[in-house]
Amino acid sequence: MKRAFFDMRAERLIAKVHPDNARSLKAFLRSGFALESEGPSVTSLAMGSDRYLRLLREHPVASTPAIHVTEIGEARLRQLVAFHPDPEIFELEHEIERATVVDPRQVAEDVVTVNSRALLEVDDEGVDVALVYPGDVDEAAGRHSVCSGLGTAILGYREGEAFRWRIANRTRRIRIRKVLYQPEARGDFHL
C-alpha cells in the first residue's frame, strides 16, 4: 500500500476477492480496507489515500490483536483440527498458529478460552455465548462450537476487544463485552 499511495500516487486501491477466500478477506479488512460490495462471485474492498494516511497517523504499526490459548487448549485444538472434516476448520487452524500459548494458570481471566461463557456484541446485538468443543454444541442454548465461524472468531480474544470476522458469507462486527465465566480463572482445569 505504501508503494501504491506514495510512490505511484494512487488515490484509491480496490481489492476484488472471491467470497470463499475468507483468509484474504480478513487480511484486507484487518489492514484497513472497507467493504464496498458483496456479490455471489466477488467481494470488493477499497481504501482511499486519505484513509490510509489517517490509519498511519492513528496506528503507526497496525497489527491484528494477539490471541491467547492455554497449553492444554492448544493440544486439544490441534488434535481436533487433525481429525475434524469440517471446511471451517482451516480458520481455527490459522488462529491456533498465530496464538500466544500460555500456561492455564497464567491466562488472564478476561480471555475467551474453550468452555468460557461471554457476552458479545455481534453487529450491535447482544449475544450470550458459551464456547464449547463440537460434542457439547447446543446453539439454541447459546453453546457454540470452537469449530464454528463464531466460535473460531472469539477464541483467545480479550474482554473489550473488537474486530471484524467473516461468518456465513457475511462480515460481522464483533466485540467481547464481558467474559462471564472462564474455567481457568475458577481453577476448573479439568474442563
Short mmCIF file of N, CA and C in Angstrom, two decimals:
data_model
loop_
_atom_site.label_atom_id
_atom_site.label_comp_id
_atom_site.label_asym_id
_atom_site.label_seq_id
_atom_site.Cartn_x
_atom_site.Cartn_y
_atom_site.Cartn_z
N MET A 1 0.83 -1.19 0.00
CA MET A 1 0.00 0.00 0.00
C MET A 1 0.87 1.25 0.00
N LYS A 2 1.96 1.17 0.76
CA LYS A 2 2.85 2.33 0.82
C LYS A 2 3.32 2.69 -0.58
N ARG A 3 3.73 1.69 -1.33
CA ARG A 3 4.22 1.93 -2.69
C ARG A 3 3.11 2.52 -3.57
N ALA A 4 1.91 1.97 -3.48
CA ALA A 4 0.81 2.46 -4.31
C ALA A 4 0.46 3.91 -3.98
N PHE A 5 0.35 4.23 -2.69
CA PHE A 5 -0.08 5.57 -2.31
C PHE A 5 1.04 6.61 -2.38
N PHE A 6 2.26 6.25 -2.01
CA PHE A 6 3.34 7.23 -2.00
C PHE A 6 4.13 7.27 -3.31
N ASP A 7 4.56 6.12 -3.79
CA ASP A 7 5.39 6.10 -5.00
C ASP A 7 4.57 6.30 -6.28
N MET A 8 3.44 5.63 -6.36
CA MET A 8 2.64 5.67 -7.58
C MET A 8 1.53 6.72 -7.51
N ARG A 9 1.37 7.36 -6.36
CA ARG A 9 0.39 8.42 -6.16
C ARG A 9 -1.05 7.98 -6.45
N ALA A 10 -1.36 6.72 -6.16
CA ALA A 10 -2.73 6.22 -6.35
C ALA A 10 -3.65 6.92 -5.37
N GLU A 11 -4.86 7.20 -5.79
CA GLU A 11 -5.84 7.83 -4.91
C GLU A 11 -6.69 6.79 -4.20
N ARG A 12 -6.76 5.60 -4.79
CA ARG A 12 -7.64 4.57 -4.24
C ARG A 12 -7.16 3.19 -4.65
N LEU A 13 -7.26 2.24 -3.72
CA LEU A 13 -6.95 0.84 -4.02
C LEU A 13 -8.23 0.04 -3.87
N ILE A 14 -8.44 -0.88 -4.80
CA ILE A 14 -9.61 -1.75 -4.75
C ILE A 14 -9.12 -3.19 -4.78
N ALA A 15 -9.64 -4.00 -3.87
CA ALA A 15 -9.33 -5.43 -3.84
C ALA A 15 -10.61 -6.18 -4.19
N LYS A 16 -10.51 -7.08 -5.14
CA LYS A 16 -11.65 -7.92 -5.51
C LYS A 16 -11.26 -9.35 -5.14
N VAL A 17 -12.04 -9.92 -4.22
CA VAL A 17 -11.71 -11.22 -3.64
C VAL A 17 -12.92 -12.14 -3.76
N HIS A 18 -12.67 -13.40 -4.03
CA HIS A 18 -13.76 -14.38 -4.06
C HIS A 18 -14.32 -14.53 -2.65
N PRO A 19 -15.64 -14.57 -2.49
CA PRO A 19 -16.25 -14.63 -1.15
C PRO A 19 -15.82 -15.83 -0.31
N ASP A 20 -15.39 -16.92 -0.94
CA ASP A 20 -14.95 -18.10 -0.19
C ASP A 20 -13.53 -17.96 0.34
N ASN A 21 -12.80 -16.95 -0.10
CA ASN A 21 -11.42 -16.76 0.33
C ASN A 21 -11.41 -15.94 1.63
N ALA A 22 -11.85 -16.59 2.71
CA ALA A 22 -12.00 -15.92 4.00
C ALA A 22 -10.69 -15.33 4.51
N ARG A 23 -9.60 -16.02 4.29
CA ARG A 23 -8.31 -15.55 4.81
C ARG A 23 -7.92 -14.21 4.17
N SER A 24 -8.08 -14.10 2.86
CA SER A 24 -7.75 -12.83 2.18
C SER A 24 -8.70 -11.73 2.60
N LEU A 25 -9.99 -12.06 2.71
CA LEU A 25 -10.96 -11.04 3.14
C LEU A 25 -10.59 -10.49 4.50
N LYS A 26 -10.24 -11.38 5.43
CA LYS A 26 -9.85 -10.94 6.78
C LYS A 26 -8.59 -10.09 6.73
N ALA A 27 -7.64 -10.49 5.91
CA ALA A 27 -6.39 -9.74 5.82
C ALA A 27 -6.65 -8.31 5.33
N PHE A 28 -7.48 -8.16 4.30
CA PHE A 28 -7.78 -6.83 3.79
C PHE A 28 -8.54 -6.00 4.82
N LEU A 29 -9.53 -6.61 5.49
CA LEU A 29 -10.30 -5.88 6.50
C LEU A 29 -9.41 -5.45 7.66
N ARG A 30 -8.53 -6.33 8.10
CA ARG A 30 -7.65 -6.01 9.22
C ARG A 30 -6.63 -4.94 8.87
N SER A 31 -6.31 -4.84 7.58
CA SER A 31 -5.33 -3.81 7.19
C SER A 31 -5.99 -2.47 6.89
N GLY A 32 -7.31 -2.39 7.07
CA GLY A 32 -7.97 -1.10 6.95
C GLY A 32 -8.87 -0.91 5.75
N PHE A 33 -8.94 -1.89 4.87
CA PHE A 33 -9.84 -1.78 3.73
C PHE A 33 -11.28 -1.82 4.23
N ALA A 34 -12.16 -1.11 3.54
CA ALA A 34 -13.58 -1.09 3.89
C ALA A 34 -14.36 -1.91 2.87
N LEU A 35 -15.34 -2.62 3.36
CA LEU A 35 -16.20 -3.41 2.49
C LEU A 35 -16.99 -2.46 1.59
N GLU A 36 -16.92 -2.71 0.29
CA GLU A 36 -17.61 -1.85 -0.66
C GLU A 36 -18.85 -2.53 -1.23
N SER A 37 -18.72 -3.81 -1.60
CA SER A 37 -19.88 -4.56 -2.10
C SER A 37 -19.62 -6.05 -1.98
N GLU A 38 -20.72 -6.80 -1.84
CA GLU A 38 -20.63 -8.25 -1.76
C GLU A 38 -21.56 -8.85 -2.80
N GLY A 39 -21.04 -9.79 -3.56
CA GLY A 39 -21.84 -10.49 -4.55
C GLY A 39 -21.56 -11.98 -4.47
N PRO A 40 -22.24 -12.79 -5.26
CA PRO A 40 -22.04 -14.23 -5.18
C PRO A 40 -20.66 -14.68 -5.66
N SER A 41 -20.02 -13.90 -6.54
CA SER A 41 -18.73 -14.33 -7.06
C SER A 41 -17.57 -13.40 -6.72
N VAL A 42 -17.86 -12.21 -6.18
CA VAL A 42 -16.78 -11.29 -5.85
C VAL A 42 -17.19 -10.35 -4.71
N THR A 43 -16.25 -10.12 -3.82
CA THR A 43 -16.41 -9.14 -2.76
C THR A 43 -15.40 -8.04 -3.02
N SER A 44 -15.86 -6.80 -3.04
CA SER A 44 -14.97 -5.67 -3.30
C SER A 44 -14.69 -4.92 -2.01
N LEU A 45 -13.42 -4.63 -1.79
CA LEU A 45 -12.98 -3.84 -0.65
C LEU A 45 -12.14 -2.70 -1.18
N ALA A 46 -12.17 -1.56 -0.52
CA ALA A 46 -11.44 -0.40 -1.03
C ALA A 46 -10.83 0.41 0.10
N MET A 47 -9.78 1.15 -0.27
CA MET A 47 -9.16 2.09 0.66
C MET A 47 -8.67 3.28 -0.16
N GLY A 48 -9.01 4.47 0.32
CA GLY A 48 -8.54 5.69 -0.32
C GLY A 48 -7.27 6.18 0.35
N SER A 49 -6.55 7.06 -0.34
CA SER A 49 -5.29 7.56 0.21
C SER A 49 -5.52 8.34 1.51
N ASP A 50 -6.66 9.04 1.61
CA ASP A 50 -6.94 9.78 2.84
C ASP A 50 -7.11 8.84 4.03
N ARG A 51 -7.79 7.72 3.82
CA ARG A 51 -7.96 6.73 4.90
C ARG A 51 -6.62 6.11 5.28
N TYR A 52 -5.82 5.79 4.28
CA TYR A 52 -4.51 5.20 4.53
C TYR A 52 -3.64 6.13 5.38
N LEU A 53 -3.62 7.41 5.02
CA LEU A 53 -2.83 8.38 5.79
C LEU A 53 -3.36 8.52 7.22
N ARG A 54 -4.68 8.52 7.36
CA ARG A 54 -5.27 8.61 8.70
C ARG A 54 -4.90 7.37 9.54
N LEU A 55 -4.96 6.20 8.93
CA LEU A 55 -4.59 4.97 9.65
C LEU A 55 -3.12 5.00 10.07
N LEU A 56 -2.27 5.52 9.20
CA LEU A 56 -0.85 5.63 9.55
C LEU A 56 -0.64 6.55 10.75
N ARG A 57 -1.37 7.65 10.78
CA ARG A 57 -1.25 8.58 11.91
C ARG A 57 -1.79 7.97 13.20
N GLU A 58 -2.93 7.31 13.11
CA GLU A 58 -3.58 6.77 14.31
C GLU A 58 -2.92 5.50 14.82
N HIS A 59 -2.46 4.67 13.91
CA HIS A 59 -1.87 3.38 14.27
C HIS A 59 -0.59 3.17 13.47
N PRO A 60 0.51 3.74 13.90
CA PRO A 60 1.74 3.65 13.12
C PRO A 60 2.15 2.22 12.78
N VAL A 61 1.94 1.28 13.69
CA VAL A 61 2.26 -0.12 13.42
C VAL A 61 0.98 -0.92 13.64
N ALA A 62 0.19 -1.06 12.60
CA ALA A 62 -1.07 -1.78 12.72
C ALA A 62 -0.80 -3.28 12.75
N SER A 63 -1.50 -3.95 13.64
CA SER A 63 -1.38 -5.40 13.70
C SER A 63 -2.68 -5.99 14.22
N THR A 64 -2.85 -7.25 13.95
CA THR A 64 -4.00 -7.97 14.46
C THR A 64 -3.82 -8.18 15.95
N PRO A 65 -4.87 -7.97 16.74
CA PRO A 65 -4.72 -8.21 18.18
C PRO A 65 -4.25 -9.64 18.45
N ALA A 66 -3.36 -9.76 19.40
CA ALA A 66 -2.87 -11.09 19.77
C ALA A 66 -4.00 -11.87 20.42
N ILE A 67 -4.00 -13.17 20.20
CA ILE A 67 -4.95 -14.02 20.91
C ILE A 67 -4.16 -14.99 21.77
N HIS A 68 -4.81 -15.52 22.79
CA HIS A 68 -4.15 -16.41 23.73
C HIS A 68 -4.93 -17.70 23.87
N VAL A 69 -4.21 -18.82 23.86
CA VAL A 69 -4.80 -20.12 24.17
C VAL A 69 -3.90 -20.78 25.21
N THR A 70 -4.50 -21.63 26.02
CA THR A 70 -3.71 -22.32 27.03
C THR A 70 -2.98 -23.50 26.41
N GLU A 71 -1.95 -23.98 27.10
CA GLU A 71 -1.20 -25.14 26.61
C GLU A 71 -2.12 -26.34 26.43
N ILE A 72 -2.99 -26.56 27.40
CA ILE A 72 -3.94 -27.68 27.33
C ILE A 72 -4.90 -27.46 26.16
N GLY A 73 -5.42 -26.24 26.04
CA GLY A 73 -6.33 -25.91 24.95
C GLY A 73 -5.69 -26.10 23.59
N GLU A 74 -4.43 -25.67 23.46
CA GLU A 74 -3.73 -25.82 22.18
C GLU A 74 -3.63 -27.29 21.80
N ALA A 75 -3.25 -28.14 22.74
CA ALA A 75 -3.11 -29.57 22.45
C ALA A 75 -4.45 -30.16 22.01
N ARG A 76 -5.51 -29.84 22.73
CA ARG A 76 -6.85 -30.36 22.37
C ARG A 76 -7.30 -29.82 21.01
N LEU A 77 -7.05 -28.55 20.77
CA LEU A 77 -7.47 -27.95 19.50
C LEU A 77 -6.68 -28.52 18.32
N ARG A 78 -5.39 -28.75 18.50
CA ARG A 78 -4.59 -29.34 17.42
C ARG A 78 -5.09 -30.75 17.09
N GLN A 79 -5.45 -31.50 18.13
CA GLN A 79 -5.99 -32.84 17.91
C GLN A 79 -7.34 -32.74 17.18
N LEU A 80 -8.14 -31.80 17.56
CA LEU A 80 -9.44 -31.58 16.92
C LEU A 80 -9.26 -31.22 15.44
N VAL A 81 -8.33 -30.33 15.15
CA VAL A 81 -8.06 -29.91 13.78
C VAL A 81 -7.61 -31.10 12.93
N ALA A 82 -6.80 -31.97 13.52
CA ALA A 82 -6.26 -33.11 12.78
C ALA A 82 -7.35 -34.10 12.36
N PHE A 83 -8.42 -34.20 13.14
CA PHE A 83 -9.43 -35.23 12.88
C PHE A 83 -10.81 -34.68 12.53
N HIS A 84 -10.95 -33.40 12.35
CA HIS A 84 -12.27 -32.80 12.08
C HIS A 84 -12.41 -32.53 10.59
N PRO A 85 -13.47 -33.04 9.94
CA PRO A 85 -13.62 -32.89 8.49
C PRO A 85 -14.22 -31.57 8.01
N ASP A 86 -14.69 -30.73 8.90
CA ASP A 86 -15.40 -29.51 8.52
C ASP A 86 -14.48 -28.53 7.79
N PRO A 87 -14.93 -27.92 6.66
CA PRO A 87 -14.10 -26.96 5.95
C PRO A 87 -13.78 -25.70 6.76
N GLU A 88 -14.62 -25.35 7.73
CA GLU A 88 -14.36 -24.16 8.56
C GLU A 88 -13.14 -24.35 9.46
N ILE A 89 -12.66 -25.58 9.57
CA ILE A 89 -11.56 -25.88 10.48
C ILE A 89 -10.28 -25.15 10.07
N PHE A 90 -10.17 -24.79 8.79
CA PHE A 90 -8.99 -24.07 8.31
C PHE A 90 -8.77 -22.78 9.09
N GLU A 91 -9.86 -22.06 9.35
CA GLU A 91 -9.75 -20.80 10.10
C GLU A 91 -9.28 -21.05 11.53
N LEU A 92 -9.80 -22.10 12.15
CA LEU A 92 -9.37 -22.44 13.51
C LEU A 92 -7.89 -22.79 13.52
N GLU A 93 -7.46 -23.54 12.54
CA GLU A 93 -6.04 -23.90 12.45
C GLU A 93 -5.16 -22.65 12.33
N HIS A 94 -5.61 -21.70 11.53
CA HIS A 94 -4.86 -20.44 11.37
C HIS A 94 -4.79 -19.69 12.71
N GLU A 95 -5.89 -19.64 13.44
CA GLU A 95 -5.91 -18.94 14.72
C GLU A 95 -4.98 -19.62 15.73
N ILE A 96 -4.96 -20.95 15.74
CA ILE A 96 -4.06 -21.68 16.65
C ILE A 96 -2.61 -21.33 16.33
N GLU A 97 -2.30 -21.26 15.04
CA GLU A 97 -0.93 -20.96 14.61
C GLU A 97 -0.47 -19.58 15.07
N ARG A 98 -1.36 -18.61 15.07
CA ARG A 98 -0.95 -17.25 15.44
C ARG A 98 -1.10 -16.96 16.93
N ALA A 99 -1.68 -17.87 17.67
CA ALA A 99 -1.95 -17.64 19.09
C ALA A 99 -0.68 -17.66 19.94
N THR A 100 -0.72 -16.89 21.02
CA THR A 100 0.30 -16.97 22.06
C THR A 100 -0.16 -18.04 23.03
N VAL A 101 0.68 -19.04 23.24
CA VAL A 101 0.31 -20.17 24.11
C VAL A 101 0.80 -19.88 25.52
N VAL A 102 -0.11 -20.01 26.49
CA VAL A 102 0.21 -19.70 27.88
C VAL A 102 -0.17 -20.85 28.80
N ASP A 103 0.48 -20.88 29.95
CA ASP A 103 0.14 -21.85 30.99
C ASP A 103 -1.30 -21.58 31.44
N PRO A 104 -2.11 -22.62 31.65
CA PRO A 104 -3.51 -22.40 32.06
C PRO A 104 -3.63 -21.57 33.34
N ARG A 105 -2.65 -21.65 34.21
CA ARG A 105 -2.70 -20.88 35.46
C ARG A 105 -2.30 -19.42 35.26
N GLN A 106 -1.74 -19.11 34.09
CA GLN A 106 -1.27 -17.76 33.80
C GLN A 106 -2.17 -16.98 32.84
N VAL A 107 -3.16 -17.64 32.25
CA VAL A 107 -4.02 -16.94 31.28
C VAL A 107 -4.85 -15.88 32.01
N ALA A 108 -4.93 -14.70 31.41
CA ALA A 108 -5.72 -13.61 32.00
C ALA A 108 -7.18 -14.03 32.09
N GLU A 109 -7.84 -13.62 33.15
CA GLU A 109 -9.22 -14.06 33.37
C GLU A 109 -10.23 -13.43 32.42
N ASP A 110 -9.80 -12.45 31.63
CA ASP A 110 -10.73 -11.83 30.68
C ASP A 110 -10.53 -12.32 29.24
N VAL A 111 -9.85 -13.46 29.08
CA VAL A 111 -9.63 -14.07 27.77
C VAL A 111 -10.67 -15.15 27.54
N VAL A 112 -11.22 -15.21 26.33
CA VAL A 112 -12.19 -16.25 25.99
C VAL A 112 -11.43 -17.52 25.63
N THR A 113 -11.54 -18.53 26.49
CA THR A 113 -10.95 -19.84 26.24
C THR A 113 -12.09 -20.82 25.98
N VAL A 114 -11.75 -22.04 25.55
CA VAL A 114 -12.80 -23.04 25.34
C VAL A 114 -13.45 -23.33 26.69
N ASN A 115 -14.76 -23.45 26.68
CA ASN A 115 -15.62 -23.65 27.85
C ASN A 115 -15.85 -22.36 28.62
N SER A 116 -15.48 -21.23 28.04
CA SER A 116 -15.81 -19.92 28.62
C SER A 116 -17.21 -19.53 28.20
N ARG A 117 -17.78 -18.62 28.94
CA ARG A 117 -19.06 -18.01 28.57
C ARG A 117 -18.82 -16.51 28.50
N ALA A 118 -19.30 -15.89 27.42
CA ALA A 118 -19.04 -14.47 27.21
C ALA A 118 -20.27 -13.77 26.66
N LEU A 119 -20.37 -12.50 26.99
CA LEU A 119 -21.40 -11.64 26.42
C LEU A 119 -20.73 -10.88 25.27
N LEU A 120 -21.28 -11.06 24.08
CA LEU A 120 -20.72 -10.45 22.87
C LEU A 120 -21.67 -9.40 22.34
N GLU A 121 -21.11 -8.60 21.47
CA GLU A 121 -21.91 -7.69 20.65
C GLU A 121 -21.58 -8.08 19.21
N VAL A 122 -22.58 -8.61 18.50
CA VAL A 122 -22.40 -9.01 17.11
C VAL A 122 -23.29 -8.11 16.27
N ASP A 123 -22.67 -7.25 15.48
CA ASP A 123 -23.42 -6.26 14.69
C ASP A 123 -24.42 -5.51 15.55
N ASP A 124 -23.96 -5.01 16.68
CA ASP A 124 -24.75 -4.20 17.61
C ASP A 124 -25.84 -4.96 18.36
N GLU A 125 -25.84 -6.29 18.28
CA GLU A 125 -26.82 -7.10 19.01
C GLU A 125 -26.11 -7.88 20.11
N GLY A 126 -26.64 -7.84 21.32
CA GLY A 126 -26.05 -8.57 22.43
C GLY A 126 -26.32 -10.06 22.30
N VAL A 127 -25.27 -10.87 22.48
CA VAL A 127 -25.38 -12.32 22.36
C VAL A 127 -24.60 -12.96 23.51
N ASP A 128 -25.24 -13.88 24.22
CA ASP A 128 -24.60 -14.64 25.30
C ASP A 128 -24.15 -15.97 24.70
N VAL A 129 -22.84 -16.23 24.72
CA VAL A 129 -22.27 -17.39 24.05
C VAL A 129 -21.40 -18.20 25.00
N ALA A 130 -21.57 -19.52 24.94
CA ALA A 130 -20.63 -20.43 25.60
C ALA A 130 -19.81 -21.06 24.49
N LEU A 131 -18.49 -21.02 24.60
CA LEU A 131 -17.60 -21.58 23.59
C LEU A 131 -17.25 -23.01 24.01
N VAL A 132 -17.65 -23.99 23.20
CA VAL A 132 -17.51 -25.40 23.59
C VAL A 132 -16.85 -26.23 22.49
N TYR A 133 -16.48 -27.46 22.84
CA TYR A 133 -15.99 -28.41 21.85
C TYR A 133 -17.18 -28.95 21.07
N PRO A 134 -16.95 -29.50 19.86
CA PRO A 134 -18.06 -29.93 19.00
C PRO A 134 -19.07 -30.88 19.65
N GLY A 135 -18.65 -31.75 20.52
CA GLY A 135 -19.57 -32.70 21.16
C GLY A 135 -20.54 -32.07 22.14
N ASP A 136 -20.32 -30.82 22.52
CA ASP A 136 -21.16 -30.15 23.52
C ASP A 136 -22.03 -29.04 22.93
N VAL A 137 -22.16 -29.01 21.61
CA VAL A 137 -22.89 -27.93 20.93
C VAL A 137 -24.40 -28.01 21.19
N ASP A 138 -24.98 -26.86 21.46
CA ASP A 138 -26.43 -26.68 21.53
C ASP A 138 -26.66 -25.20 21.23
N GLU A 139 -26.71 -24.87 19.94
CA GLU A 139 -26.79 -23.46 19.54
C GLU A 139 -28.04 -22.78 20.07
N ALA A 140 -29.14 -23.53 20.24
CA ALA A 140 -30.36 -22.94 20.79
C ALA A 140 -30.13 -22.46 22.22
N ALA A 141 -29.21 -23.12 22.93
CA ALA A 141 -28.88 -22.73 24.30
C ALA A 141 -27.66 -21.81 24.35
N GLY A 142 -27.17 -21.39 23.17
CA GLY A 142 -26.03 -20.48 23.12
C GLY A 142 -24.68 -21.16 23.22
N ARG A 143 -24.64 -22.49 23.06
CA ARG A 143 -23.39 -23.25 23.14
C ARG A 143 -22.85 -23.47 21.73
N HIS A 144 -21.83 -22.68 21.36
CA HIS A 144 -21.28 -22.70 20.00
C HIS A 144 -19.93 -23.42 19.97
N SER A 145 -19.75 -24.23 18.94
CA SER A 145 -18.51 -24.97 18.77
C SER A 145 -17.35 -24.04 18.46
N VAL A 146 -16.20 -24.37 18.99
CA VAL A 146 -14.98 -23.63 18.67
C VAL A 146 -14.65 -23.78 17.19
N CYS A 147 -15.22 -24.79 16.53
CA CYS A 147 -15.01 -25.01 15.10
C CYS A 147 -15.94 -24.17 14.23
N SER A 148 -16.98 -23.60 14.82
CA SER A 148 -17.93 -22.79 14.04
C SER A 148 -17.31 -21.43 13.73
N GLY A 149 -17.94 -20.71 12.82
CA GLY A 149 -17.44 -19.37 12.48
C GLY A 149 -17.37 -18.46 13.68
N LEU A 150 -18.44 -18.41 14.47
CA LEU A 150 -18.47 -17.55 15.65
C LEU A 150 -17.49 -18.04 16.71
N GLY A 151 -17.44 -19.36 16.90
CA GLY A 151 -16.54 -19.93 17.90
C GLY A 151 -15.07 -19.63 17.61
N THR A 152 -14.67 -19.86 16.37
CA THR A 152 -13.30 -19.57 15.98
C THR A 152 -13.01 -18.08 16.11
N ALA A 153 -13.99 -17.27 15.76
CA ALA A 153 -13.81 -15.81 15.81
C ALA A 153 -13.45 -15.31 17.19
N ILE A 154 -14.11 -15.81 18.24
CA ILE A 154 -13.92 -15.24 19.58
C ILE A 154 -12.81 -15.91 20.37
N LEU A 155 -12.32 -17.07 19.92
CA LEU A 155 -11.29 -17.80 20.66
C LEU A 155 -10.06 -16.92 20.92
N GLY A 156 -9.69 -16.79 22.18
CA GLY A 156 -8.45 -16.12 22.54
C GLY A 156 -8.50 -14.62 22.65
N TYR A 157 -9.62 -14.00 22.26
CA TYR A 157 -9.73 -12.55 22.37
C TYR A 157 -10.06 -12.16 23.81
N ARG A 158 -9.78 -10.92 24.14
CA ARG A 158 -9.99 -10.40 25.50
C ARG A 158 -11.21 -9.51 25.57
N GLU A 159 -11.71 -9.43 26.77
CA GLU A 159 -12.83 -8.53 27.07
C GLU A 159 -12.49 -7.13 26.58
N GLY A 160 -13.42 -6.50 25.87
CA GLY A 160 -13.22 -5.15 25.37
C GLY A 160 -12.68 -5.09 23.95
N GLU A 161 -12.11 -6.18 23.45
CA GLU A 161 -11.56 -6.16 22.09
C GLU A 161 -12.68 -6.25 21.07
N ALA A 162 -12.48 -5.56 19.96
CA ALA A 162 -13.45 -5.56 18.87
C ALA A 162 -12.72 -5.85 17.57
N PHE A 163 -13.39 -6.53 16.67
CA PHE A 163 -12.77 -6.93 15.41
C PHE A 163 -13.87 -7.29 14.41
N ARG A 164 -13.48 -7.48 13.17
CA ARG A 164 -14.41 -7.92 12.12
C ARG A 164 -14.04 -9.36 11.76
N TRP A 165 -15.08 -10.16 11.48
CA TRP A 165 -14.86 -11.56 11.16
C TRP A 165 -15.93 -12.00 10.17
N ARG A 166 -15.54 -12.81 9.23
CA ARG A 166 -16.47 -13.30 8.21
C ARG A 166 -17.13 -14.57 8.72
N ILE A 167 -18.47 -14.53 8.86
CA ILE A 167 -19.24 -15.68 9.33
C ILE A 167 -20.39 -15.88 8.35
N ALA A 168 -20.52 -17.10 7.84
CA ALA A 168 -21.61 -17.45 6.92
C ALA A 168 -21.73 -16.43 5.78
N ASN A 169 -20.60 -16.16 5.14
CA ASN A 169 -20.54 -15.26 3.98
C ASN A 169 -20.94 -13.82 4.26
N ARG A 170 -20.84 -13.41 5.52
CA ARG A 170 -21.09 -12.01 5.89
C ARG A 170 -20.00 -11.53 6.83
N THR A 171 -19.56 -10.32 6.64
CA THR A 171 -18.59 -9.74 7.55
C THR A 171 -19.34 -9.18 8.75
N ARG A 172 -18.95 -9.65 9.94
CA ARG A 172 -19.62 -9.23 11.18
C ARG A 172 -18.69 -8.39 12.03
N ARG A 173 -19.26 -7.43 12.75
CA ARG A 173 -18.52 -6.66 13.74
C ARG A 173 -18.76 -7.34 15.08
N ILE A 174 -17.69 -7.75 15.72
CA ILE A 174 -17.80 -8.48 16.98
C ILE A 174 -17.01 -7.75 18.06
N ARG A 175 -17.60 -7.65 19.23
CA ARG A 175 -16.90 -7.08 20.38
C ARG A 175 -17.16 -7.99 21.57
N ILE A 176 -16.09 -8.30 22.31
CA ILE A 176 -16.22 -9.09 23.53
C ILE A 176 -16.58 -8.11 24.64
N ARG A 177 -17.84 -8.08 25.03
CA ARG A 177 -18.28 -7.13 26.06
C ARG A 177 -17.84 -7.58 27.44
N LYS A 178 -18.03 -8.86 27.76
CA LYS A 178 -17.71 -9.33 29.11
C LYS A 178 -17.48 -10.83 29.08
N VAL A 179 -16.42 -11.28 29.73
CA VAL A 179 -16.22 -12.72 29.93
C VAL A 179 -16.94 -13.05 31.24
N LEU A 180 -18.02 -13.80 31.13
CA LEU A 180 -18.86 -14.11 32.29
C LEU A 180 -18.31 -15.28 33.10
N TYR A 181 -17.66 -16.22 32.41
CA TYR A 181 -17.07 -17.38 33.09
C TYR A 181 -15.91 -17.87 32.25
N GLN A 182 -14.81 -18.17 32.92
CA GLN A 182 -13.66 -18.78 32.27
C GLN A 182 -13.18 -19.89 33.19
N PRO A 183 -13.11 -21.14 32.71
CA PRO A 183 -12.75 -22.25 33.59
C PRO A 183 -11.39 -22.08 34.29
N GLU A 184 -10.41 -21.57 33.56
CA GLU A 184 -9.07 -21.42 34.15
C GLU A 184 -9.09 -20.43 35.31
N ALA A 185 -9.85 -19.36 35.20
CA ALA A 185 -9.92 -18.36 36.27
C ALA A 185 -10.55 -18.93 37.53
N ARG A 186 -11.40 -19.93 37.36
CA ARG A 186 -12.06 -20.57 38.50
C ARG A 186 -11.34 -21.82 38.98
N GLY A 187 -10.23 -22.16 38.33
CA GLY A 187 -9.49 -23.35 38.72
C GLY A 187 -10.08 -24.64 38.17
N ASP A 188 -10.98 -24.53 37.20
CA ASP A 188 -11.62 -25.70 36.60
C ASP A 188 -10.79 -26.19 35.41
N PHE A 189 -9.62 -26.74 35.70
CA PHE A 189 -8.70 -27.14 34.64
C PHE A 189 -9.10 -28.46 33.98
N HIS A 190 -10.06 -29.17 34.54
CA HIS A 190 -10.49 -30.45 34.00
C HIS A 190 -11.46 -30.30 32.82
N LEU A 191 -11.97 -29.10 32.58
CA LEU A 191 -12.96 -28.91 31.50
C LEU A 191 -12.30 -28.85 30.14
#
